[in-house]
CSV table of N, CA and C in Angstrom, one decimal:
chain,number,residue,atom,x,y,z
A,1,UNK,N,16.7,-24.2,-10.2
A,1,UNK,CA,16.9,-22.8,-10.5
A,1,UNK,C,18.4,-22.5,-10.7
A,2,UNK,N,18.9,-21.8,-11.6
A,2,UNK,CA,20.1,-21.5,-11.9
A,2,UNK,C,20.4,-20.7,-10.7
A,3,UNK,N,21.5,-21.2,-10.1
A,3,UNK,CA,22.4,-20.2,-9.1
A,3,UNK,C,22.6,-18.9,-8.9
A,4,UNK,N,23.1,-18.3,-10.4
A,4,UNK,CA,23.2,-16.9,-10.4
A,4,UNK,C,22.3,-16.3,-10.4
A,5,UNK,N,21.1,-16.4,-11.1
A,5,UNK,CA,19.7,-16.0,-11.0
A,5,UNK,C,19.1,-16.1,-9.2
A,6,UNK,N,19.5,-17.2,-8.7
A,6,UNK,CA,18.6,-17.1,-7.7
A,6,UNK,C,19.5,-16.0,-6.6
A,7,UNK,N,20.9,-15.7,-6.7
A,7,UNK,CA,21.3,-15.0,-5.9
A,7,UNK,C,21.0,-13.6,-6.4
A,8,UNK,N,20.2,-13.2,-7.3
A,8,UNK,CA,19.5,-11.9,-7.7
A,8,UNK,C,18.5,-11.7,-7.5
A,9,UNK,N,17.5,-12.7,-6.6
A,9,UNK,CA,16.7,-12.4,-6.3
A,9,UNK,C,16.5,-11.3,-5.5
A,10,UNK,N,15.1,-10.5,-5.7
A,10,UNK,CA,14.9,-9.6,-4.4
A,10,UNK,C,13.9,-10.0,-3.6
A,11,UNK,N,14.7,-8.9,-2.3
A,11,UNK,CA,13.9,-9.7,-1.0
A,11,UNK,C,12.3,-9.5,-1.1
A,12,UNK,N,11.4,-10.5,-0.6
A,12,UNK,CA,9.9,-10.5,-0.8
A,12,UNK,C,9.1,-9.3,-0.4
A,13,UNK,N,8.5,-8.9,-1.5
A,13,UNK,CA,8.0,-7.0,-1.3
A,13,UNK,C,8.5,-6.1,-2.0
A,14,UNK,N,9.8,-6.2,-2.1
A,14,UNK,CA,11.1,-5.0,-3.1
A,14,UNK,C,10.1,-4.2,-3.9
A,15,UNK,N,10.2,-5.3,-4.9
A,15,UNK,CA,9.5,-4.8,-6.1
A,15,UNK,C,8.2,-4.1,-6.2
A,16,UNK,N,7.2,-4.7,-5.1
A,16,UNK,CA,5.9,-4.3,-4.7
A,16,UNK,C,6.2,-2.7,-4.6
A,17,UNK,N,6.6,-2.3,-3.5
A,17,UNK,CA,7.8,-1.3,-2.8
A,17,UNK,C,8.1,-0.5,-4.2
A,18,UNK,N,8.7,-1.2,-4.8
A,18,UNK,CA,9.6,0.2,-5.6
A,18,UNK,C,8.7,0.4,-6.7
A,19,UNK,N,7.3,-0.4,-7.3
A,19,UNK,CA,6.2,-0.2,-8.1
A,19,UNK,C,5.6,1.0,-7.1
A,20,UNK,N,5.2,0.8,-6.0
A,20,UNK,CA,4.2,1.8,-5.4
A,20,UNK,C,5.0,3.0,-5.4
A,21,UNK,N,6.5,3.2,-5.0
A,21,UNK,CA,6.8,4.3,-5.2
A,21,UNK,C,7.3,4.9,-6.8
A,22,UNK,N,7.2,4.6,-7.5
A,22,UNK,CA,6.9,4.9,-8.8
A,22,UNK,C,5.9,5.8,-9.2
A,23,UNK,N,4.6,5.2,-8.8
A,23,UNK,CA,3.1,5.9,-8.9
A,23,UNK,C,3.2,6.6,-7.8
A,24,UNK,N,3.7,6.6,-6.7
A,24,UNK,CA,3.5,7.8,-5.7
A,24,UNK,C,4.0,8.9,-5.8
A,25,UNK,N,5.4,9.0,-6.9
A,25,UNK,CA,5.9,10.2,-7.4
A,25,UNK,C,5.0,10.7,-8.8
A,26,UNK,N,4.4,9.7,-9.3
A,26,UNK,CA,3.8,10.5,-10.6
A,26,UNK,C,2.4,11.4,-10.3
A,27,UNK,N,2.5,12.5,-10.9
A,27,UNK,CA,0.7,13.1,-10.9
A,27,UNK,C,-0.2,12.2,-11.5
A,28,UNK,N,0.3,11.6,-12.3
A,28,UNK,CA,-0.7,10.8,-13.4
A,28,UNK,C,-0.7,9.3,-13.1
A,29,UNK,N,-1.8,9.0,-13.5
A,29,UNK,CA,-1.9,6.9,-13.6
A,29,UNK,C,-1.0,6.7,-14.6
A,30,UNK,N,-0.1,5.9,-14.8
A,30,UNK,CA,1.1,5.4,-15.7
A,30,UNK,C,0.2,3.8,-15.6
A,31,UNK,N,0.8,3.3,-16.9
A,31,UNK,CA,0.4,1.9,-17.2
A,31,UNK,C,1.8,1.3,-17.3
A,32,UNK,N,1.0,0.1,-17.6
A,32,UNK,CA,2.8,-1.1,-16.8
A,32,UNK,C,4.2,-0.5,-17.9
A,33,UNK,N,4.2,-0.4,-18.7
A,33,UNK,CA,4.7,-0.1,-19.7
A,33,UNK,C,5.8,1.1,-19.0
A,34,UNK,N,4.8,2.6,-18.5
A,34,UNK,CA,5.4,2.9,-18.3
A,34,UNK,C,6.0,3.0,-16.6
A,35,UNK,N,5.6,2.5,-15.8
A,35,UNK,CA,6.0,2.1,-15.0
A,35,UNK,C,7.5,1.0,-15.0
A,36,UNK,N,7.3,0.4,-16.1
A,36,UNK,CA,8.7,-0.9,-15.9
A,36,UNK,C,9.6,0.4,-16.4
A,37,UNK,N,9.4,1.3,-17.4
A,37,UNK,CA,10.4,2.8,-17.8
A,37,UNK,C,10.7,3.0,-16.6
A,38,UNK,N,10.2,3.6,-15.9
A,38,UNK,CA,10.6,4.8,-14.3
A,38,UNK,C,11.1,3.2,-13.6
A,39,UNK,N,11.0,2.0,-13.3
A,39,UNK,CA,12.1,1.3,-12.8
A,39,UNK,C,13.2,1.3,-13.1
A,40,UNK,N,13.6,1.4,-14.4
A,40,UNK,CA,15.1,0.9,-14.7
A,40,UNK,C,15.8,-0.1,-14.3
A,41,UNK,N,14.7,-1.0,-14.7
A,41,UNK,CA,15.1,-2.5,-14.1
A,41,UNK,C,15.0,-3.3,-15.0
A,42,UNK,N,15.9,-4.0,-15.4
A,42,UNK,CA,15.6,-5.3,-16.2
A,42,UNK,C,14.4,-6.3,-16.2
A,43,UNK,N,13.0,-6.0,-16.1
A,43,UNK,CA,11.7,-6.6,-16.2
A,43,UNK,C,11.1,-7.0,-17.4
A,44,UNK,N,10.5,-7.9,-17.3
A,44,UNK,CA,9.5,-8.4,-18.3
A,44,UNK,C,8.2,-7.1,-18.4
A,45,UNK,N,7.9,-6.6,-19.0
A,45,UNK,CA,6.6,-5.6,-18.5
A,45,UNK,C,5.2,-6.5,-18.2
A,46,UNK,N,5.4,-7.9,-19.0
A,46,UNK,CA,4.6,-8.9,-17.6
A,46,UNK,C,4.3,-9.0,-16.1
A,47,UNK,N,5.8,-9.0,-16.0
A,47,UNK,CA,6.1,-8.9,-14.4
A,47,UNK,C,5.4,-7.6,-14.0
A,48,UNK,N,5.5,-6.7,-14.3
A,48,UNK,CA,5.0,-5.2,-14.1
A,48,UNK,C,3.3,-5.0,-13.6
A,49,UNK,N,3.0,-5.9,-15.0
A,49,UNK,CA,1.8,-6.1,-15.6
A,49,UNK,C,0.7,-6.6,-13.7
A,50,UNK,N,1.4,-7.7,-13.4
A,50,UNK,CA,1.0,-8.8,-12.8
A,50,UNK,C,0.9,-8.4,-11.5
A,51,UNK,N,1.8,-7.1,-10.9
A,51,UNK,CA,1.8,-6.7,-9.8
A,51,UNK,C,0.9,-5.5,-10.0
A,52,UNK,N,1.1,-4.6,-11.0
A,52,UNK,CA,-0.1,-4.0,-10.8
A,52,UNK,C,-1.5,-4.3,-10.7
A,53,UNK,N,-2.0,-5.4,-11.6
A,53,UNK,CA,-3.2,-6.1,-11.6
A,53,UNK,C,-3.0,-6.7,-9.8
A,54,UNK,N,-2.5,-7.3,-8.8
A,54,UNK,CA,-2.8,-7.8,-8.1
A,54,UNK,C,-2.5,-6.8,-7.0
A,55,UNK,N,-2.3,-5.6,-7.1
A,55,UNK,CA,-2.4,-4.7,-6.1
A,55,UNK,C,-3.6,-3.6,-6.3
A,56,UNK,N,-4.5,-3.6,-7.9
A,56,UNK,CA,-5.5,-3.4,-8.0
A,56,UNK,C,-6.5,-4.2,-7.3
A,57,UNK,N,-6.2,-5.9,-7.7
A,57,UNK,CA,-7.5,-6.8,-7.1
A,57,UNK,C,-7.7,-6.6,-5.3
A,58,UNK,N,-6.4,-5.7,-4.8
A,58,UNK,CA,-6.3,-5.8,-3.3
A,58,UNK,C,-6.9,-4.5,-2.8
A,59,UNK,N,-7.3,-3.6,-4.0
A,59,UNK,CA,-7.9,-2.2,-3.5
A,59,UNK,C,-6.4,-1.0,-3.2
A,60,UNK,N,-5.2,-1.6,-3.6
A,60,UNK,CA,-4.5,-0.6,-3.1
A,60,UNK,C,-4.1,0.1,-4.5
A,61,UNK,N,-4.5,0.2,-6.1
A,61,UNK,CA,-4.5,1.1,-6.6
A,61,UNK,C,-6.0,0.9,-7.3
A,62,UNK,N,-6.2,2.0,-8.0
A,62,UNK,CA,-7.1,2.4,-9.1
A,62,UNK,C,-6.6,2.2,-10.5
A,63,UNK,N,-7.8,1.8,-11.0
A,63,UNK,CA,-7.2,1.6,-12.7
A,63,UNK,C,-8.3,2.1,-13.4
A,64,UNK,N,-8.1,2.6,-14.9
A,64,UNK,CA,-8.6,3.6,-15.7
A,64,UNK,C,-7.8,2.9,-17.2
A,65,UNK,N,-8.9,2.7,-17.8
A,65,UNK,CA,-8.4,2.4,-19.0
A,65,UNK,C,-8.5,3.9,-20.2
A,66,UNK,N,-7.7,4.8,-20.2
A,66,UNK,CA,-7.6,5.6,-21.0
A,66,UNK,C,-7.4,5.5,-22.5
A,67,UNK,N,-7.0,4.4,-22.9
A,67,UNK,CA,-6.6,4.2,-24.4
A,67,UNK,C,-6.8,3.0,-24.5
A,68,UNK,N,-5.8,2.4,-24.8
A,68,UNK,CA,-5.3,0.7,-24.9
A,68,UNK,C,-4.9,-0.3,-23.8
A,69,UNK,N,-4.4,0.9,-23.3
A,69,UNK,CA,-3.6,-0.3,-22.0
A,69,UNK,C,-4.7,0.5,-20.5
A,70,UNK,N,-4.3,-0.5,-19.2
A,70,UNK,CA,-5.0,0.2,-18.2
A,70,UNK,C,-4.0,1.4,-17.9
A,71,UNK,N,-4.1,2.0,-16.9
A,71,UNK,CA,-3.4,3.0,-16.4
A,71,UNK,C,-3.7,2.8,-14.8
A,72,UNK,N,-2.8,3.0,-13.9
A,72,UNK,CA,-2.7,2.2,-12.2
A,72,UNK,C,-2.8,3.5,-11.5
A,73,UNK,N,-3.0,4.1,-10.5
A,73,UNK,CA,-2.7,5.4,-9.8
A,73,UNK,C,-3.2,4.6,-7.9
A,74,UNK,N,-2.3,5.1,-7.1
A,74,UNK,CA,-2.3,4.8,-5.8
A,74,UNK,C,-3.8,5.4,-4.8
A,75,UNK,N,-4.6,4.3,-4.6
A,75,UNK,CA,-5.3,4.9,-3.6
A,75,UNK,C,-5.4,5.6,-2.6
A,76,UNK,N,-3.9,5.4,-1.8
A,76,UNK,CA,-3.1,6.0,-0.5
A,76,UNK,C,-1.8,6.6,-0.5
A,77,UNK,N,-1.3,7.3,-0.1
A,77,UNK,CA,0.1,7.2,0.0
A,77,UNK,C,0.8,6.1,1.2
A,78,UNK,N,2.1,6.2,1.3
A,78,UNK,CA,2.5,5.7,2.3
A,78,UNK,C,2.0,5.1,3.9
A,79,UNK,N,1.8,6.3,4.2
A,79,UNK,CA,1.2,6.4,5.5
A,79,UNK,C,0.0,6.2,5.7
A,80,UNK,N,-1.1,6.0,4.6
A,80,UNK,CA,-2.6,5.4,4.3
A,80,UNK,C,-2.5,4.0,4.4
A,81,UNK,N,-1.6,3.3,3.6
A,81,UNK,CA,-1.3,2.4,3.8
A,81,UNK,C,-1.2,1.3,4.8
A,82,UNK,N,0.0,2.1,5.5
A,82,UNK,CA,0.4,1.5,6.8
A,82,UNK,C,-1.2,1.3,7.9
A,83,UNK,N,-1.8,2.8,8.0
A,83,UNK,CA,-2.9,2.8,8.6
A,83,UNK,C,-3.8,1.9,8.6
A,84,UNK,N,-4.1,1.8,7.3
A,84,UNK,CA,-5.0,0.2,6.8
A,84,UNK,C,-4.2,-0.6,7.4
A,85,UNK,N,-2.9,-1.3,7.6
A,85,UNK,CA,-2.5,-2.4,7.9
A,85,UNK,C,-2.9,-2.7,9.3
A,86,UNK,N,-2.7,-1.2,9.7
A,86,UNK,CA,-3.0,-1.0,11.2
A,86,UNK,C,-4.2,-1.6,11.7
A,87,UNK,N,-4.8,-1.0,11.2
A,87,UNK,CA,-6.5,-1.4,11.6
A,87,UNK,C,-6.8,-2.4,11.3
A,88,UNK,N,-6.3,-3.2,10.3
A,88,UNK,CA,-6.8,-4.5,9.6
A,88,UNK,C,-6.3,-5.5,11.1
A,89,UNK,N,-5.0,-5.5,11.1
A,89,UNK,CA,-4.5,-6.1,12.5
A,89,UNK,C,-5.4,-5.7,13.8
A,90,UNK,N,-6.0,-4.5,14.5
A,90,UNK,CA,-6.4,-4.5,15.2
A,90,UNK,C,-8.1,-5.3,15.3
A,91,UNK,N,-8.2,-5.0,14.1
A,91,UNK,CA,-9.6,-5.3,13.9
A,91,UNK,C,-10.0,-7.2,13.6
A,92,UNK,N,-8.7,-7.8,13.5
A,92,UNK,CA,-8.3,-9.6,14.0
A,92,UNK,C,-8.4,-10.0,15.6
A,93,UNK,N,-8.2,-8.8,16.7
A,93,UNK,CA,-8.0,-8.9,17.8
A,93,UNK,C,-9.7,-8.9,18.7
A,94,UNK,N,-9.8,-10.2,19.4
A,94,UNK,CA,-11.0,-9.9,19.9
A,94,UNK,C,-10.5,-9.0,21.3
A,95,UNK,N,-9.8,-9.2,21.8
A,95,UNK,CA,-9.3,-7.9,23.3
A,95,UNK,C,-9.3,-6.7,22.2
A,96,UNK,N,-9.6,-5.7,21.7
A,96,UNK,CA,-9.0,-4.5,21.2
A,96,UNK,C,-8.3,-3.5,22.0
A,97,UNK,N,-9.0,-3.6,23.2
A,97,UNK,CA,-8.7,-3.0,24.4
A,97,UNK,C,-7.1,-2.9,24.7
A,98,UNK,N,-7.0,-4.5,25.0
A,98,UNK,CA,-6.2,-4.7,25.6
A,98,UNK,C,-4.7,-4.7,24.4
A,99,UNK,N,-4.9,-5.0,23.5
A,99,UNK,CA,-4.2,-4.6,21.6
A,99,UNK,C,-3.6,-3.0,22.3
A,100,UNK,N,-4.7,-2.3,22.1
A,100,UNK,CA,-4.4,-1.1,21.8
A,100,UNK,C,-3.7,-0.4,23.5
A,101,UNK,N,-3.5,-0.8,24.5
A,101,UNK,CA,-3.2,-1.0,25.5
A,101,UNK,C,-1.8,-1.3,25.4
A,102,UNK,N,-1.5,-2.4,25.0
A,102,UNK,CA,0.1,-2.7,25.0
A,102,UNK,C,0.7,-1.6,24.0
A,103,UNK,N,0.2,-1.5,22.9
A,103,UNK,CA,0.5,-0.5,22.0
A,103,UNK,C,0.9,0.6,21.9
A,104,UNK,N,-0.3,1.7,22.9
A,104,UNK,CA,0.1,2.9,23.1
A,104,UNK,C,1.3,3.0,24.1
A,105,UNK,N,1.7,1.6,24.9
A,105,UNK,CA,2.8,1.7,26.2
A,105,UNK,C,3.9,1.4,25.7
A,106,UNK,N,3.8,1.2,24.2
A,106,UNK,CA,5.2,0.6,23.5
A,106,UNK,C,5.3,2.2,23.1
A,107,UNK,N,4.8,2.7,22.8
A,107,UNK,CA,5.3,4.0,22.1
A,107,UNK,C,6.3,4.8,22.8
A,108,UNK,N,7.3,5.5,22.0
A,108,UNK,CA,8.1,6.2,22.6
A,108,UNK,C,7.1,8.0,23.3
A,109,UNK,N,7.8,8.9,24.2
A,109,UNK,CA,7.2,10.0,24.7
A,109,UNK,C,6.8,10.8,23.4
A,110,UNK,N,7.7,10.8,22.3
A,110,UNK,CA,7.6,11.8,21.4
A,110,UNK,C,6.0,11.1,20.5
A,111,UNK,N,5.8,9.9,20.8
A,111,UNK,CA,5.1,9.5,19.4
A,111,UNK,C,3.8,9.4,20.8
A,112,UNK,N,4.0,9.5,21.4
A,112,UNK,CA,2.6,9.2,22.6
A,112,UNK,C,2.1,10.6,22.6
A,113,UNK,N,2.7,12.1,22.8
A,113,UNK,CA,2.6,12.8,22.5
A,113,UNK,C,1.6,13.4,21.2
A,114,UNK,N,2.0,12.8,20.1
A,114,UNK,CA,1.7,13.1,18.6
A,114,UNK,C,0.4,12.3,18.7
A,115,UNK,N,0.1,11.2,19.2
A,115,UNK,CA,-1.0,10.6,19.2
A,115,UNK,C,-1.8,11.0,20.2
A,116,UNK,N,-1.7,12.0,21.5
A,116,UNK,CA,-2.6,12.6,22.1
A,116,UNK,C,-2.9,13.7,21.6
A,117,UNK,N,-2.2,14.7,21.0
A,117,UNK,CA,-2.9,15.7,20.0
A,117,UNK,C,-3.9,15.1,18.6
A,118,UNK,N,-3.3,14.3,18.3
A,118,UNK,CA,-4.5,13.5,17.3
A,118,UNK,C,-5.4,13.3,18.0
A,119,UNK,N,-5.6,12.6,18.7
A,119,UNK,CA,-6.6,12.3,19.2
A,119,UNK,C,-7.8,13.6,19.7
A,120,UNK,N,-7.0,14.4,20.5
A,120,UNK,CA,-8.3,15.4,20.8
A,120,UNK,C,-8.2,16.2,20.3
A,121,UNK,N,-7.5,16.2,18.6
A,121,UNK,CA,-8.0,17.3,17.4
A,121,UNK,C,-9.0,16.7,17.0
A,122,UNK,N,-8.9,15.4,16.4
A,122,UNK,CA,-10.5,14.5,16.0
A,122,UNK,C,-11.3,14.4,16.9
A,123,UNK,N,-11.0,14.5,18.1
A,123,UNK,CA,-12.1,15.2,19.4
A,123,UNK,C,-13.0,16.2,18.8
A,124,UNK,N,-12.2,17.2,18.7
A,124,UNK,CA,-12.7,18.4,18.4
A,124,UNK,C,-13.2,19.0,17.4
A,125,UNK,N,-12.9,17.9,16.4
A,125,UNK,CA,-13.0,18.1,14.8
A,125,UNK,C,-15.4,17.3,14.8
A,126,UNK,N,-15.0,16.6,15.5
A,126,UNK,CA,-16.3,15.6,16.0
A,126,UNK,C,-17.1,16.4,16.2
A,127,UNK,N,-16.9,17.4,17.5
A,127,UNK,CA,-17.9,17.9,18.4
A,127,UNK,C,-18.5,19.4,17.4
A,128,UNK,N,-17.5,20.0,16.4
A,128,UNK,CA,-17.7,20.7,15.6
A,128,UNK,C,-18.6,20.6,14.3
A,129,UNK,N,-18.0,19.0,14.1
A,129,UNK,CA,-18.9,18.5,12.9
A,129,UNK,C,-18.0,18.3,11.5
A,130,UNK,N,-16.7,19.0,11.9
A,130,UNK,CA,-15.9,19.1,10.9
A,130,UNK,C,-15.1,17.6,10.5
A,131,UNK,N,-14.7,17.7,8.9
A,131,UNK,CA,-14.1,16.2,9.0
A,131,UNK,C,-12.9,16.8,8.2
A,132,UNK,N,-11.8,15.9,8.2
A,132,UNK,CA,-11.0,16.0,7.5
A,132,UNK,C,-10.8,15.5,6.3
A,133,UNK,N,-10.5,16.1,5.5
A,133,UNK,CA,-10.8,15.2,4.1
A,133,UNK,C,-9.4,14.8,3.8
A,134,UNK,N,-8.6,15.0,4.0
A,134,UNK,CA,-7.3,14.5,3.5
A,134,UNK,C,-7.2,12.9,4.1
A,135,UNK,N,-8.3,12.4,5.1
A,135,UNK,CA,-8.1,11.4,5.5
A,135,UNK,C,-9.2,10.5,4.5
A,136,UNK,N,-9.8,10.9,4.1
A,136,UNK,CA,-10.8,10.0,3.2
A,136,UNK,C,-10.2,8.8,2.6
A,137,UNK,N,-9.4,9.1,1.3
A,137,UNK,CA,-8.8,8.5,0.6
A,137,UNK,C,-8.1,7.2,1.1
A,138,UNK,N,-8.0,7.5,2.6
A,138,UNK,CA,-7.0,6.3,3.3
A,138,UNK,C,-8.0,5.6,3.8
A,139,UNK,N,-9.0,5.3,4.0
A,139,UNK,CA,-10.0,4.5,5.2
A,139,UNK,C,-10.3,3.0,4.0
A,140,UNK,N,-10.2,3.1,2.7
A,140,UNK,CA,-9.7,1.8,1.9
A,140,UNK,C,-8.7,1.3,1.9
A,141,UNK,N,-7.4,1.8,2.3
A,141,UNK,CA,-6.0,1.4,1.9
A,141,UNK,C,-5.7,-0.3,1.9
A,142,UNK,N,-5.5,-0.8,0.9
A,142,UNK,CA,-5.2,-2.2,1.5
A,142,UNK,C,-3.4,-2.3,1.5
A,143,UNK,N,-3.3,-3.4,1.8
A,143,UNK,CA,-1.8,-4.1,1.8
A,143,UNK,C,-1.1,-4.4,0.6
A,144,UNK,N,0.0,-3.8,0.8
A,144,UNK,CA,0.4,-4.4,-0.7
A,144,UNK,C,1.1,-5.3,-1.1
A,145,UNK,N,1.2,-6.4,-0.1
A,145,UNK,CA,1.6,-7.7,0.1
A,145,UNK,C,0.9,-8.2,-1.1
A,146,UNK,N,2.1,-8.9,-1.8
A,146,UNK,CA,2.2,-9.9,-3.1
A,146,UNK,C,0.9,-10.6,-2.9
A,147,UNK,N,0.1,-10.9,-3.9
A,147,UNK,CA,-1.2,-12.3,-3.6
A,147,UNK,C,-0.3,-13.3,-4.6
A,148,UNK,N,-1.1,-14.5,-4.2
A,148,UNK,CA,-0.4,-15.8,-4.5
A,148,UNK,C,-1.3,-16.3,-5.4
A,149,UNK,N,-0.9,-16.9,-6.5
A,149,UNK,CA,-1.3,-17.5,-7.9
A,149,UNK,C,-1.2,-16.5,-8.8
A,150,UNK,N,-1.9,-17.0,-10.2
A,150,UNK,CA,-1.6,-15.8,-11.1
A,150,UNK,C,-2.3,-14.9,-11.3
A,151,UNK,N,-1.9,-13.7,-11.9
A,151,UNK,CA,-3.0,-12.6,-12.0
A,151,UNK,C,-3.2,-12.6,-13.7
A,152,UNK,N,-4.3,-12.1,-14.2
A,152,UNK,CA,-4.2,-11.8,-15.1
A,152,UNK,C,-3.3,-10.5,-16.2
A,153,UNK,N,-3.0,-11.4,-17.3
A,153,UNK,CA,-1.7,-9.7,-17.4
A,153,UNK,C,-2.5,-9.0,-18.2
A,154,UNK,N,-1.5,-8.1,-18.3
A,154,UNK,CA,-2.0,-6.7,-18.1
A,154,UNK,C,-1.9,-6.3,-19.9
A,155,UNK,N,-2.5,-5.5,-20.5
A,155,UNK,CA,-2.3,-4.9,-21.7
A,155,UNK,C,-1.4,-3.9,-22.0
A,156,UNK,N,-0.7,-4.2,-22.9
A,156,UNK,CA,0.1,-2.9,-23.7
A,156,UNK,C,0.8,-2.4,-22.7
């Protein structure tokens, strides 16, 4: 690999990262095309192509072919995300108990706090019957960690 090229590499995820927040500012599904536009980065719209396809194959966006090309829009936001990550890790753990145990004793006062009112709002959201729907959309979230081999690219 040429030197200068490799010292321009970005760190593993960047790009993942700065694709998801692209579609997280748009109202609309954008297709690779225009997604590599709102980067302003010197990309192949392959490259583009390749990450959107393999963060569709991972469930972390939606695709719609409206015309010609697909179009990508985010299943989660940020913090849907993360959530998914969460649970995916907890749910590797045969102790969960003991997972979620060390976990809540790492938390700082302010965030132990925030997680006991969650808690016995969805207490109370339960015993009512009520659900929240702003949390729907997140209970798929996957990871948006790069997959490995190639994806198929993407059109137009």
């Amino acid at each position: 690999m040429v030197r200068g090229r490799q010292e321009a590499r970005r760190p593993h995820g960047e790009l993942v990262a700065d694709v998801l927040a692209v579609l997280w500012a748009s109202a609309e599904p954008m297709t690779a095309q225009e997604v590599k536009g709102a980067l302003r980065q010197d990309l192949a719209r392959t490259t583009v192509a390749t990450i959107l396809a393999r963060l569709h194959e991972k469930g972390t966006l939606d695709r719609t072919r409206p015309g010609r090309s697909f179009a990508y829009a985010p299943v989660a936001d940020a913090a849907g995300l993360a959530a998914g990550r969460m649970r995916r890790e907890l749910e590797k753990e045969p102790q969960r108990d003991l997972v979620l145990k060390r976990f809540v004793s790492s938390l700082s006062a302010d965030d132990e706090d925030v997680l006991r009112s969650l808690l016995l709002a969805a207490e109370g959201e339960q015993l009512s019957g009520a659900e929240d729907p702003a949390s729907e959309p997140f209970a798929a979230a996957e990871d948006p960690a790069p997959a490995d081999g190639p994806a198929p690219a993407d059109e137009g």
